[in-house]
C-alpha cells in the first residue's frame, strides 16, 4: 500500500483516471492525480513519522527530524 502527502504533510489519495491492469504475467500501471484524502483516510505526515522505520532519501528527508523541520518551515511560511 502506498500513502501520499502534500509538501505540507496533508494526506493525499490517488484518483485514478486510467485504472491499473493486471494480466497473467504483466501489471500495467494506471494514471492518477493526487487529491486531498477523505477524512480519516490516513494520518497527517507528522503523526505518521512515528511509524517510519527507514528513510531512504537525501538530506533533509533522511530522518524523522529532518522531515519534521521541513514541514515546520513550510507550515510557518
PDB file of N, CA, C and O in Angstrom:
ATOM      1  N   UNK A   1       0.840  -1.180   0.000  1.00  0.00           N
ATOM      2  CA  UNK A   1       0.000   0.000   0.000  1.00  0.00           C
ATOM      3  C   UNK A   1       0.883   1.240   0.000  1.00  0.00           C
ATOM      4  O   UNK A   1       1.849   1.322   0.735  1.00  0.00           O
ATOM      5  N   UNK A   2       0.514   2.170  -0.840  1.00  0.00           N
ATOM      6  CA  UNK A   2       1.238   3.432  -0.920  1.00  0.00           C
ATOM      7  C   UNK A   2       0.426   4.516  -0.237  1.00  0.00           C
ATOM      8  O   UNK A   2      -0.800   4.573  -0.377  1.00  0.00           O
ATOM      9  N   UNK A   3       1.100   5.385   0.497  1.00  0.00           N
ATOM     10  CA  UNK A   3       0.464   6.547   1.111  1.00  0.00           C
ATOM     11  C   UNK A   3       1.148   7.798   0.568  1.00  0.00           C
ATOM     12  O   UNK A   3       2.354   7.800   0.322  1.00  0.00           O
ATOM     13  N   UNK A   4       0.370   8.861   0.410  1.00  0.00           N
ATOM     14  CA  UNK A   4       0.885  10.099  -0.170  1.00  0.00           C
ATOM     15  C   UNK A   4       0.547  11.274   0.732  1.00  0.00           C
ATOM     16  O   UNK A   4      -0.503  11.281   1.385  1.00  0.00           O
ATOM     17  N   UNK A   5       1.440  12.283   0.736  1.00  0.00           N
ATOM     18  CA  UNK A   5       1.213  13.513   1.474  1.00  0.00           C
ATOM     19  C   UNK A   5       1.629  14.696   0.614  1.00  0.00           C
ATOM     20  O   UNK A   5       2.504  14.575  -0.240  1.00  0.00           O
ATOM     21  N   UNK A   6       1.038  15.832   0.884  1.00  0.00           N
ATOM     22  CA  UNK A   6       1.426  17.067   0.201  1.00  0.00           C
ATOM     23  C   UNK A   6       2.744  17.562   0.798  1.00  0.00           C
ATOM     24  O   UNK A   6       3.236  17.020   1.791  1.00  0.00           O
ATOM     25  N   UNK A   7       3.297  18.630   0.207  1.00  0.00           N
ATOM     26  CA  UNK A   7       4.536  19.190   0.753  1.00  0.00           C
ATOM     27  C   UNK A   7       4.312  19.884   2.087  1.00  0.00           C
ATOM     28  O   UNK A   7       5.247  20.324   2.726  1.00  0.00           O
ATOM     29  N   UNK A   8       3.070  19.949   2.543  1.00  0.00           N
ATOM     30  CA  UNK A   8       2.756  20.479   3.870  1.00  0.00           C
ATOM     31  C   UNK A   8       2.378  19.359   4.843  1.00  0.00           C
ATOM     32  O   UNK A   8       1.976  19.611   5.965  1.00  0.00           O
ATOM     33  N   UNK A   9       2.477  18.093   4.394  1.00  0.00           N
ATOM     34  CA  UNK A   9       2.205  16.948   5.257  1.00  0.00           C
ATOM     35  C   UNK A   9       0.750  16.542   5.330  1.00  0.00           C
ATOM     36  O   UNK A   9       0.376  15.707   6.150  1.00  0.00           O
ATOM     37  N   UNK A  10      -0.088  17.095   4.444  1.00  0.00           N
ATOM     38  CA  UNK A  10      -1.510  16.761   4.438  1.00  0.00           C
ATOM     39  C   UNK A  10      -1.734  15.479   3.640  1.00  0.00           C
ATOM     40  O   UNK A  10      -1.138  15.289   2.585  1.00  0.00           O
ATOM     41  N   UNK A  11      -2.609  14.581   4.120  1.00  0.00           N
ATOM     42  CA  UNK A  11      -2.853  13.317   3.415  1.00  0.00           C
ATOM     43  C   UNK A  11      -3.468  13.540   2.033  1.00  0.00           C
ATOM     44  O   UNK A  11      -4.368  14.362   1.862  1.00  0.00           O
ATOM     45  N   UNK A  12      -2.956  12.785   1.076  1.00  0.00           N
ATOM     46  CA  UNK A  12      -3.491  12.782  -0.287  1.00  0.00           C
ATOM     47  C   UNK A  12      -3.843  11.359  -0.657  1.00  0.00           C
ATOM     48  O   UNK A  12      -3.321  10.410  -0.091  1.00  0.00           O
ATOM     49  N   UNK A  13      -4.742  11.206  -1.620  1.00  0.00           N
ATOM     50  CA  UNK A  13      -5.060   9.883  -2.138  1.00  0.00           C
ATOM     51  C   UNK A  13      -5.127   9.948  -3.660  1.00  0.00           C
ATOM     52  O   UNK A  13      -5.436  10.995  -4.219  1.00  0.00           O
ATOM     53  N   UNK A  14      -4.807   8.841  -4.322  1.00  0.00           N
ATOM     54  CA  UNK A  14      -4.850   8.850  -5.788  1.00  0.00           C
ATOM     55  C   UNK A  14      -6.284   8.770  -6.298  1.00  0.00           C
ATOM     56  O   UNK A  14      -7.102   8.036  -5.761  1.00  0.00           O
ATOM     57  N   UNK A  15      -6.546   9.550  -7.309  1.00  0.00           N
ATOM     58  CA  UNK A  15      -7.823   9.488  -8.025  1.00  0.00           C
ATOM     59  C   UNK A  15      -7.466   9.012  -9.437  1.00  0.00           C
ATOM     60  O   UNK A  15      -6.883   9.764 -10.221  1.00  0.00           O
ATOM     61  N   UNK A  16      -7.764   7.760  -9.730  1.00  0.00           N
ATOM     62  CA  UNK A  16      -7.325   7.161 -10.990  1.00  0.00           C
ATOM     63  C   UNK A  16      -8.130   7.686 -12.172  1.00  0.00           C
ATOM     64  O   UNK A  16      -9.350   7.743 -12.127  1.00  0.00           O
ATOM     65  N   UNK A  17      -7.404   8.074 -13.234  1.00  0.00           N
ATOM     66  CA  UNK A  17      -8.021   8.455 -14.494  1.00  0.00           C
ATOM     67  C   UNK A  17      -7.973   7.281 -15.464  1.00  0.00           C
ATOM     68  O   UNK A  17      -8.823   7.156 -16.328  1.00  0.00           O
ATOM     69  N   UNK A  18      -6.956   6.420 -15.308  1.00  0.00           N
ATOM     70  CA  UNK A  18      -6.838   5.164 -16.052  1.00  0.00           C
ATOM     71  C   UNK A  18      -6.478   4.103 -15.020  1.00  0.00           C
ATOM     72  O   UNK A  18      -5.445   4.222 -14.347  1.00  0.00           O
ATOM     73  N   UNK A  19      -7.305   3.080 -14.825  1.00  0.00           N
ATOM     74  CA  UNK A  19      -7.036   2.085 -13.782  1.00  0.00           C
ATOM     75  C   UNK A  19      -5.834   1.196 -14.107  1.00  0.00           C
ATOM     76  O   UNK A  19      -5.439   1.062 -15.262  1.00  0.00           O
ATOM     77  N   UNK A  20      -5.251   0.609 -13.052  1.00  0.00           N
ATOM     78  CA  UNK A  20      -4.213  -0.401 -13.238  1.00  0.00           C
ATOM     79  C   UNK A  20      -4.818  -1.596 -13.965  1.00  0.00           C
ATOM     80  O   UNK A  20      -6.000  -1.888 -13.804  1.00  0.00           O
ATOM     81  N   UNK A  21      -3.987  -2.293 -14.740  1.00  0.00           N
ATOM     82  CA  UNK A  21      -4.449  -3.507 -15.419  1.00  0.00           C
ATOM     83  C   UNK A  21      -3.516  -4.645 -15.043  1.00  0.00           C
ATOM     84  O   UNK A  21      -2.306  -4.512 -15.112  1.00  0.00           O
ATOM     85  N   UNK A  22      -4.095  -5.768 -14.664  1.00  0.00           N
ATOM     86  CA  UNK A  22      -3.314  -6.940 -14.279  1.00  0.00           C
ATOM     87  C   UNK A  22      -3.611  -8.073 -15.247  1.00  0.00           C
ATOM     88  O   UNK A  22      -4.748  -8.451 -15.440  1.00  0.00           O
ATOM     89  N   UNK A  23      -2.533  -8.586 -15.821  1.00  0.00           N
ATOM     90  CA  UNK A  23      -2.651  -9.746 -16.692  1.00  0.00           C
ATOM     91  C   UNK A  23      -2.015 -10.942 -16.015  1.00  0.00           C
ATOM     92  O   UNK A  23      -1.698 -10.910 -14.826  1.00  0.00           O
ATOM     93  N   UNK A  24      -1.806 -12.015 -16.788  1.00  0.00           N
ATOM     94  CA  UNK A  24      -1.170 -13.197 -16.214  1.00  0.00           C
ATOM     95  C   UNK A  24       0.287 -12.954 -15.846  1.00  0.00           C
ATOM     96  O   UNK A  24       0.771 -13.431 -14.834  1.00  0.00           O
ATOM     97  N   UNK A  25       1.007 -12.218 -16.687  1.00  0.00           N
ATOM     98  CA  UNK A  25       2.434 -12.020 -16.472  1.00  0.00           C
ATOM     99  C   UNK A  25       2.833 -10.560 -16.344  1.00  0.00           C
ATOM    100  O   UNK A  25       3.990 -10.273 -16.063  1.00  0.00           O
ATOM    101  N   UNK A  26       1.915  -9.663 -16.571  1.00  0.00           N
ATOM    102  CA  UNK A  26       2.250  -8.239 -16.633  1.00  0.00           C
ATOM    103  C   UNK A  26       1.243  -7.432 -15.813  1.00  0.00           C
ATOM    104  O   UNK A  26       0.060  -7.727 -15.807  1.00  0.00           O
ATOM    105  N   UNK A  27       1.765  -6.399 -15.152  1.00  0.00           N
ATOM    106  CA  UNK A  27       0.906  -5.420 -14.497  1.00  0.00           C
ATOM    107  C   UNK A  27       1.214  -4.076 -15.151  1.00  0.00           C
ATOM    108  O   UNK A  27       2.373  -3.667 -15.234  1.00  0.00           O
ATOM    109  N   UNK A  28       0.183  -3.428 -15.633  1.00  0.00           N
ATOM    110  CA  UNK A  28       0.359  -2.107 -16.250  1.00  0.00           C
ATOM    111  C   UNK A  28      -0.194  -1.067 -15.289  1.00  0.00           C
ATOM    112  O   UNK A  28      -1.334  -1.167 -14.838  1.00  0.00           O
ATOM    113  N   UNK A  29       0.658  -0.085 -14.997  1.00  0.00           N
ATOM    114  CA  UNK A  29       0.251   0.966 -14.085  1.00  0.00           C
ATOM    115  C   UNK A  29      -0.739   1.903 -14.748  1.00  0.00           C
ATOM    116  O   UNK A  29      -0.583   2.264 -15.913  1.00  0.00           O
ATOM    117  N   UNK A  30      -1.730   2.309 -13.991  1.00  0.00           N
ATOM    118  CA  UNK A  30      -2.679   3.300 -14.459  1.00  0.00           C
ATOM    119  C   UNK A  30      -2.103   4.692 -14.256  1.00  0.00           C
ATOM    120  O   UNK A  30      -0.944   4.865 -13.882  1.00  0.00           O
ATOM    121  N   UNK A  31      -2.922   5.678 -14.508  1.00  0.00           N
ATOM    122  CA  UNK A  31      -2.522   7.057 -14.245  1.00  0.00           C
ATOM    123  C   UNK A  31      -3.507   7.639 -13.235  1.00  0.00           C
ATOM    124  O   UNK A  31      -4.673   7.232 -13.161  1.00  0.00           O
ATOM    125  N   UNK A  32      -3.017   8.586 -12.457  1.00  0.00           N
ATOM    126  CA  UNK A  32      -3.848   9.154 -11.405  1.00  0.00           C
ATOM    127  C   UNK A  32      -3.405  10.567 -11.077  1.00  0.00           C
ATOM    128  O   UNK A  32      -2.305  10.990 -11.430  1.00  0.00           O
ATOM    129  N   UNK A  33      -4.269  11.273 -10.401  1.00  0.00           N
ATOM    130  CA  UNK A  33      -3.971  12.585  -9.827  1.00  0.00           C
ATOM    131  C   UNK A  33      -4.067  12.429  -8.322  1.00  0.00           C
ATOM    132  O   UNK A  33      -4.897  11.664  -7.821  1.00  0.00           O
ATOM    133  N   UNK A  34      -3.238  13.160  -7.602  1.00  0.00           N
ATOM    134  CA  UNK A  34      -3.331  13.142  -6.143  1.00  0.00           C
ATOM    135  C   UNK A  34      -4.266  14.256  -5.705  1.00  0.00           C
ATOM    136  O   UNK A  34      -4.106  15.409  -6.115  1.00  0.00           O
ATOM    137  N   UNK A  35      -5.242  13.887  -4.891  1.00  0.00           N
ATOM    138  CA  UNK A  35      -6.248  14.827  -4.405  1.00  0.00           C
ATOM    139  C   UNK A  35      -6.293  14.737  -2.884  1.00  0.00           C
ATOM    140  O   UNK A  35      -5.858  13.738  -2.303  1.00  0.00           O
ATOM    141  N   UNK A  36      -6.820  15.779  -2.210  1.00  0.00           N
ATOM    142  CA  UNK A  36      -6.935  15.692  -0.750  1.00  0.00           C
ATOM    143  C   UNK A  36      -7.694  14.428  -0.341  1.00  0.00           C
ATOM    144  O   UNK A  36      -8.720  14.091  -0.925  1.00  0.00           O
ATOM    145  N   UNK A  37      -7.155  13.741   0.649  1.00  0.00           N
ATOM    146  CA  UNK A  37      -7.754  12.492   1.113  1.00  0.00           C
ATOM    147  C   UNK A  37      -9.030  12.773   1.908  1.00  0.00           C
ATOM    148  O   UNK A  37      -9.164  13.819   2.540  1.00  0.00           O
ATOM    149  N   UNK A  38      -9.931  11.797   1.869  1.00  0.00           N
ATOM    150  CA  UNK A  38     -11.139  11.891   2.685  1.00  0.00           C
ATOM    151  C   UNK A  38     -10.753  11.832   4.158  1.00  0.00           C
ATOM    152  O   UNK A  38      -9.699  11.302   4.519  1.00  0.00           O
ATOM    153  N   UNK A  39     -11.623  12.351   5.001  1.00  0.00           N
ATOM    154  CA  UNK A  39     -11.362  12.352   6.448  1.00  0.00           C
ATOM    155  C   UNK A  39     -11.045  10.945   6.925  1.00  0.00           C
ATOM    156  O   UNK A  39     -11.671   9.977   6.494  1.00  0.00           O
ATOM    157  N   UNK A  40     -10.073  10.810   7.783  1.00  0.00           N
ATOM    158  CA  UNK A  40      -9.652   9.533   8.381  1.00  0.00           C
ATOM    159  C   UNK A  40      -9.084   8.535   7.367  1.00  0.00           C
ATOM    160  O   UNK A  40      -9.031   7.339   7.650  1.00  0.00           O
ATOM    161  N   UNK A  41      -8.684   8.993   6.189  1.00  0.00           N
ATOM    162  CA  UNK A  41      -8.072   8.088   5.200  1.00  0.00           C
ATOM    163  C   UNK A  41      -6.739   7.581   5.735  1.00  0.00           C
ATOM    164  O   UNK A  41      -6.482   6.391   5.757  1.00  0.00           O
ATOM    165  N   UNK A  42      -5.870   8.503   6.129  1.00  0.00           N
ATOM    166  CA  UNK A  42      -4.638   8.169   6.834  1.00  0.00           C
ATOM    167  C   UNK A  42      -4.136   9.420   7.546  1.00  0.00           C
ATOM    168  O   UNK A  42      -4.602  10.518   7.299  1.00  0.00           O
ATOM    169  N   UNK A  43      -3.207   9.224   8.465  1.00  0.00           N
ATOM    170  CA  UNK A  43      -2.733  10.295   9.338  1.00  0.00           C
ATOM    171  C   UNK A  43      -1.955  11.359   8.573  1.00  0.00           C
ATOM    172  O   UNK A  43      -1.392  11.100   7.513  1.00  0.00           O
ATOM    173  N   UNK A  44      -1.921  12.558   9.172  1.00  0.00           N
ATOM    174  CA  UNK A  44      -1.044  13.589   8.626  1.00  0.00           C
ATOM    175  C   UNK A  44       0.394  13.106   8.811  1.00  0.00           C
ATOM    176  O   UNK A  44       0.684  12.251   9.660  1.00  0.00           O
ATOM    177  N   UNK A  45       1.291  13.624   8.012  1.00  0.00           N
ATOM    178  CA  UNK A  45       2.653  13.102   7.981  1.00  0.00           C
ATOM    179  C   UNK A  45       3.368  13.234   9.319  1.00  0.00           C
ATOM    180  O   UNK A  45       4.090  12.330   9.727  1.00  0.00           O
ATOM    181  N   UNK A  46       3.173  14.337  10.037  1.00  0.00           N
ATOM    182  CA  UNK A  46       3.871  14.479  11.324  1.00  0.00           C
ATOM    183  C   UNK A  46       3.479  13.382  12.303  1.00  0.00           C
ATOM    184  O   UNK A  46       4.296  12.949  13.108  1.00  0.00           O
ATOM    185  N   UNK A  47       2.236  12.908  12.237  1.00  0.00           N
ATOM    186  CA  UNK A  47       1.815  11.799  13.099  1.00  0.00           C
ATOM    187  C   UNK A  47       2.332  10.466  12.565  1.00  0.00           C
ATOM    188  O   UNK A  47       2.729   9.598  13.336  1.00  0.00           O
ATOM    189  N   UNK A  48       2.338  10.290  11.270  1.00  0.00           N
ATOM    190  CA  UNK A  48       2.771   9.032  10.654  1.00  0.00           C
ATOM    191  C   UNK A  48       4.271   8.805  10.801  1.00  0.00           C
ATOM    192  O   UNK A  48       4.728   7.662  10.762  1.00  0.00           O
ATOM    193  N   UNK A  49       5.046   9.863  10.985  1.00  0.00           N
ATOM    194  CA  UNK A  49       6.501   9.716  11.115  1.00  0.00           C
ATOM    195  C   UNK A  49       6.906   8.787  12.249  1.00  0.00           C
ATOM    196  O   UNK A  49       7.952   8.150  12.192  1.00  0.00           O
ATOM    197  N   UNK A  50       6.073   8.703  13.263  1.00  0.00           N
ATOM    198  CA  UNK A  50       6.378   7.827  14.395  1.00  0.00           C
ATOM    199  C   UNK A  50       6.468   6.367  13.976  1.00  0.00           C
ATOM    200  O   UNK A  50       7.111   5.566  14.642  1.00  0.00           O
ATOM    201  N   UNK A  51       5.819   6.001  12.870  1.00  0.00           N
ATOM    202  CA  UNK A  51       5.779   4.615  12.405  1.00  0.00           C
ATOM    203  C   UNK A  51       6.850   4.293  11.356  1.00  0.00           C
ATOM    204  O   UNK A  51       7.028   3.134  11.000  1.00  0.00           O
ATOM    205  N   UNK A  52       7.548   5.309  10.855  1.00  0.00           N
ATOM    206  CA  UNK A  52       8.540   5.089   9.796  1.00  0.00           C
ATOM    207  C   UNK A  52       9.784   4.444  10.393  1.00  0.00           C
ATOM    208  O   UNK A  52      10.346   4.946  11.370  1.00  0.00           O
ATOM    209  N   UNK A  53      10.217   3.343   9.799  1.00  0.00           N
ATOM    210  CA  UNK A  53      11.387   2.626  10.301  1.00  0.00           C
ATOM    211  C   UNK A  53      12.666   3.010   9.570  1.00  0.00           C
ATOM    212  O   UNK A  53      13.741   2.999  10.157  1.00  0.00           O
ATOM    213  N   UNK A  54      12.562   3.326   8.273  1.00  0.00           N
ATOM    214  CA  UNK A  54      13.743   3.606   7.460  1.00  0.00           C
ATOM    215  C   UNK A  54      13.465   4.776   6.535  1.00  0.00           C
ATOM    216  O   UNK A  54      12.393   4.882   5.959  1.00  0.00           O
ATOM    217  N   UNK A  55      14.454   5.634   6.391  1.00  0.00           N
ATOM    218  CA  UNK A  55      14.378   6.745   5.456  1.00  0.00           C
ATOM    219  C   UNK A  55      15.448   6.538   4.395  1.00  0.00           C
ATOM    220  O   UNK A  55      16.624   6.447   4.724  1.00  0.00           O
ATOM    221  N   UNK A  56      15.045   6.451   3.133  1.00  0.00           N
ATOM    222  CA  UNK A  56      15.984   6.279   2.034  1.00  0.00           C
ATOM    223  C   UNK A  56      15.883   7.482   1.111  1.00  0.00           C
ATOM    224  O   UNK A  56      15.380   7.387  -0.004  1.00  0.00           O
ATOM    225  N   UNK A  57      16.330   8.608   1.617  1.00  0.00           N
ATOM    226  CA  UNK A  57      16.232   9.865   0.887  1.00  0.00           C
ATOM    227  C   UNK A  57      17.463  10.709   1.182  1.00  0.00           C
ATOM    228  O   UNK A  57      18.104  10.535   2.219  1.00  0.00           O
ATOM    229  N   UNK A  58      17.758  11.655   0.297  1.00  0.00           N
ATOM    230  CA  UNK A  58      18.839  12.592   0.601  1.00  0.00           C
ATOM    231  C   UNK A  58      18.393  13.546   1.712  1.00  0.00           C
ATOM    232  O   UNK A  58      17.192  13.721   1.954  1.00  0.00           O
ATOM    233  N   UNK A  59      19.356  14.153   2.380  1.00  0.00           N
ATOM    234  CA  UNK A  59      19.062  15.142   3.422  1.00  0.00           C
ATOM    235  C   UNK A  59      18.237  16.270   2.812  1.00  0.00           C
ATOM    236  O   UNK A  59      18.420  16.604   1.653  1.00  0.00           O
ATOM    237  N   UNK A  60      17.308  16.822   3.521  1.00  0.00           N
ATOM    238  CA  UNK A  60      16.990  16.617   4.931  1.00  0.00           C
ATOM    239  C   UNK A  60      15.956  15.519   5.171  1.00  0.00           C
ATOM    240  O   UNK A  60      15.507  15.329   6.292  1.00  0.00           O
ATOM    241  N   UNK A  61      15.573  14.802   4.131  1.00  0.00           N
ATOM    242  CA  UNK A  61      14.489  13.826   4.249  1.00  0.00           C
ATOM    243  C   UNK A  61      14.975  12.438   4.658  1.00  0.00           C
ATOM    244  O   UNK A  61      14.270  11.461   4.507  1.00  0.00           O
ATOM    245  N   UNK A  62      16.163  12.347   5.220  1.00  0.00           N
ATOM    246  CA  UNK A  62      16.737  11.064   5.617  1.00  0.00           C
ATOM    247  C   UNK A  62      16.548  10.758   7.104  1.00  0.00           C
ATOM    248  O   UNK A  62      17.126   9.817   7.627  1.00  0.00           O
ATOM    249  N   UNK A  63      15.714  11.555   7.775  1.00  0.00           N
ATOM    250  CA  UNK A  63      15.417  11.302   9.186  1.00  0.00           C
ATOM    251  C   UNK A  63      14.063  11.910   9.526  1.00  0.00           C
ATOM    252  O   UNK A  63      13.591  12.836   8.853  1.00  0.00           O
ATOM    253  N   UNK A  64      13.461  11.407  10.594  1.00  0.00           N
ATOM    254  CA  UNK A  64      12.176  11.954  11.036  1.00  0.00           C
ATOM    255  C   UNK A  64      12.335  13.426  11.415  1.00  0.00           C
ATOM    256  O   UNK A  64      11.487  14.252  11.076  1.00  0.00           O
ATOM    257  N   UNK A  65      13.427  13.754  12.080  1.00  0.00           N
ATOM    258  CA  UNK A  65      13.641  15.145  12.489  1.00  0.00           C
ATOM    259  C   UNK A  65      13.811  16.051  11.276  1.00  0.00           C
ATOM    260  O   UNK A  65      13.307  17.166  11.250  1.00  0.00           O
ATOM    261  N   UNK A  66      14.500  15.584  10.251  1.00  0.00           N
ATOM    262  CA  UNK A  66      14.665  16.375   9.034  1.00  0.00           C
ATOM    263  C   UNK A  66      13.330  16.648   8.355  1.00  0.00           C
ATOM    264  O   UNK A  66      13.065  17.771   7.907  1.00  0.00           O
ATOM    265  N   UNK A  67      12.477  15.642   8.290  1.00  0.00           N
ATOM    266  CA  UNK A  67      11.151  15.810   7.687  1.00  0.00           C
ATOM    267  C   UNK A  67      10.320  16.758   8.539  1.00  0.00           C
ATOM    268  O   UNK A  67       9.663  17.669   8.020  1.00  0.00           O
ATOM    269  N   UNK A  68      10.363  16.597   9.858  1.00  0.00           N
ATOM    270  CA  UNK A  68       9.609  17.493  10.755  1.00  0.00           C
ATOM    271  C   UNK A  68      10.054  18.939  10.581  1.00  0.00           C
ATOM    272  O   UNK A  68       9.226  19.846  10.498  1.00  0.00           O
ATOM    273  N   UNK A  69      11.353  19.159  10.522  1.00  0.00           N
ATOM    274  CA  UNK A  69      11.881  20.520  10.361  1.00  0.00           C
ATOM    275  C   UNK A  69      11.413  21.123   9.042  1.00  0.00           C
ATOM    276  O   UNK A  69      11.012  22.287   8.992  1.00  0.00           O
ATOM    277  N   UNK A  70      11.435  20.327   7.979  1.00  0.00           N
ATOM    278  CA  UNK A  70      10.969  20.798   6.682  1.00  0.00           C
ATOM    279  C   UNK A  70       9.485  21.187   6.762  1.00  0.00           C
ATOM    280  O   UNK A  70       9.089  22.254   6.302  1.00  0.00           O
ATOM    281  N   UNK A  71       8.672  20.307   7.351  1.00  0.00           N
ATOM    282  CA  UNK A  71       7.234  20.576   7.452  1.00  0.00           C
ATOM    283  C   UNK A  71       6.965  21.818   8.300  1.00  0.00           C
ATOM    284  O   UNK A  71       6.088  22.622   7.963  1.00  0.00           O
ATOM    285  N   UNK A  72       7.697  21.987   9.373  1.00  0.00           N
ATOM    286  CA  UNK A  72       7.514  23.177  10.217  1.00  0.00           C
ATOM    287  C   UNK A  72       7.844  24.434   9.429  1.00  0.00           C
ATOM    288  O   UNK A  72       7.139  25.437   9.543  1.00  0.00           O
ATOM    289  N   UNK A  73       8.886  24.397   8.614  1.00  0.00           N
ATOM    290  CA  UNK A  73       9.247  25.580   7.817  1.00  0.00           C
ATOM    291  C   UNK A  73       8.191  25.869   6.761  1.00  0.00           C
ATOM    292  O   UNK A  73       7.921  27.020   6.448  1.00  0.00           O
ATOM    293  N   UNK A  74       7.576  24.831   6.199  1.00  0.00           N
ATOM    294  CA  UNK A  74       6.531  25.012   5.183  1.00  0.00           C
ATOM    295  C   UNK A  74       5.248  25.552   5.799  1.00  0.00           C
ATOM    296  O   UNK A  74       4.546  26.330   5.187  1.00  0.00           O
ATOM    297  N   UNK A  75       4.928  25.101   7.003  1.00  0.00           N
ATOM    298  CA  UNK A  75       3.668  25.499   7.626  1.00  0.00           C
ATOM    299  C   UNK A  75       3.737  26.863   8.301  1.00  0.00           C
ATOM    300  O   UNK A  75       2.701  27.412   8.647  1.00  0.00           O
ATOM    301  N   UNK A  76       4.925  27.404   8.496  1.00  0.00           N
ATOM    302  CA  UNK A  76       5.045  28.739   9.076  1.00  0.00           C
ATOM    303  C   UNK A  76       5.343  29.794   8.015  1.00  0.00           C
ATOM    304  O   UNK A  76       5.320  30.961   8.293  1.00  0.00           O
ATOM    305  N   UNK A  77       5.620  29.332   6.791  1.00  0.00           N
ATOM    306  CA  UNK A  77       5.946  30.285   5.710  1.00  0.00           C
ATOM    307  C   UNK A  77       4.702  30.961   5.172  1.00  0.00           C
ATOM    308  O   UNK A  77       3.618  30.556   5.301  1.00  0.00           O
TER     309      UNK A  77
END
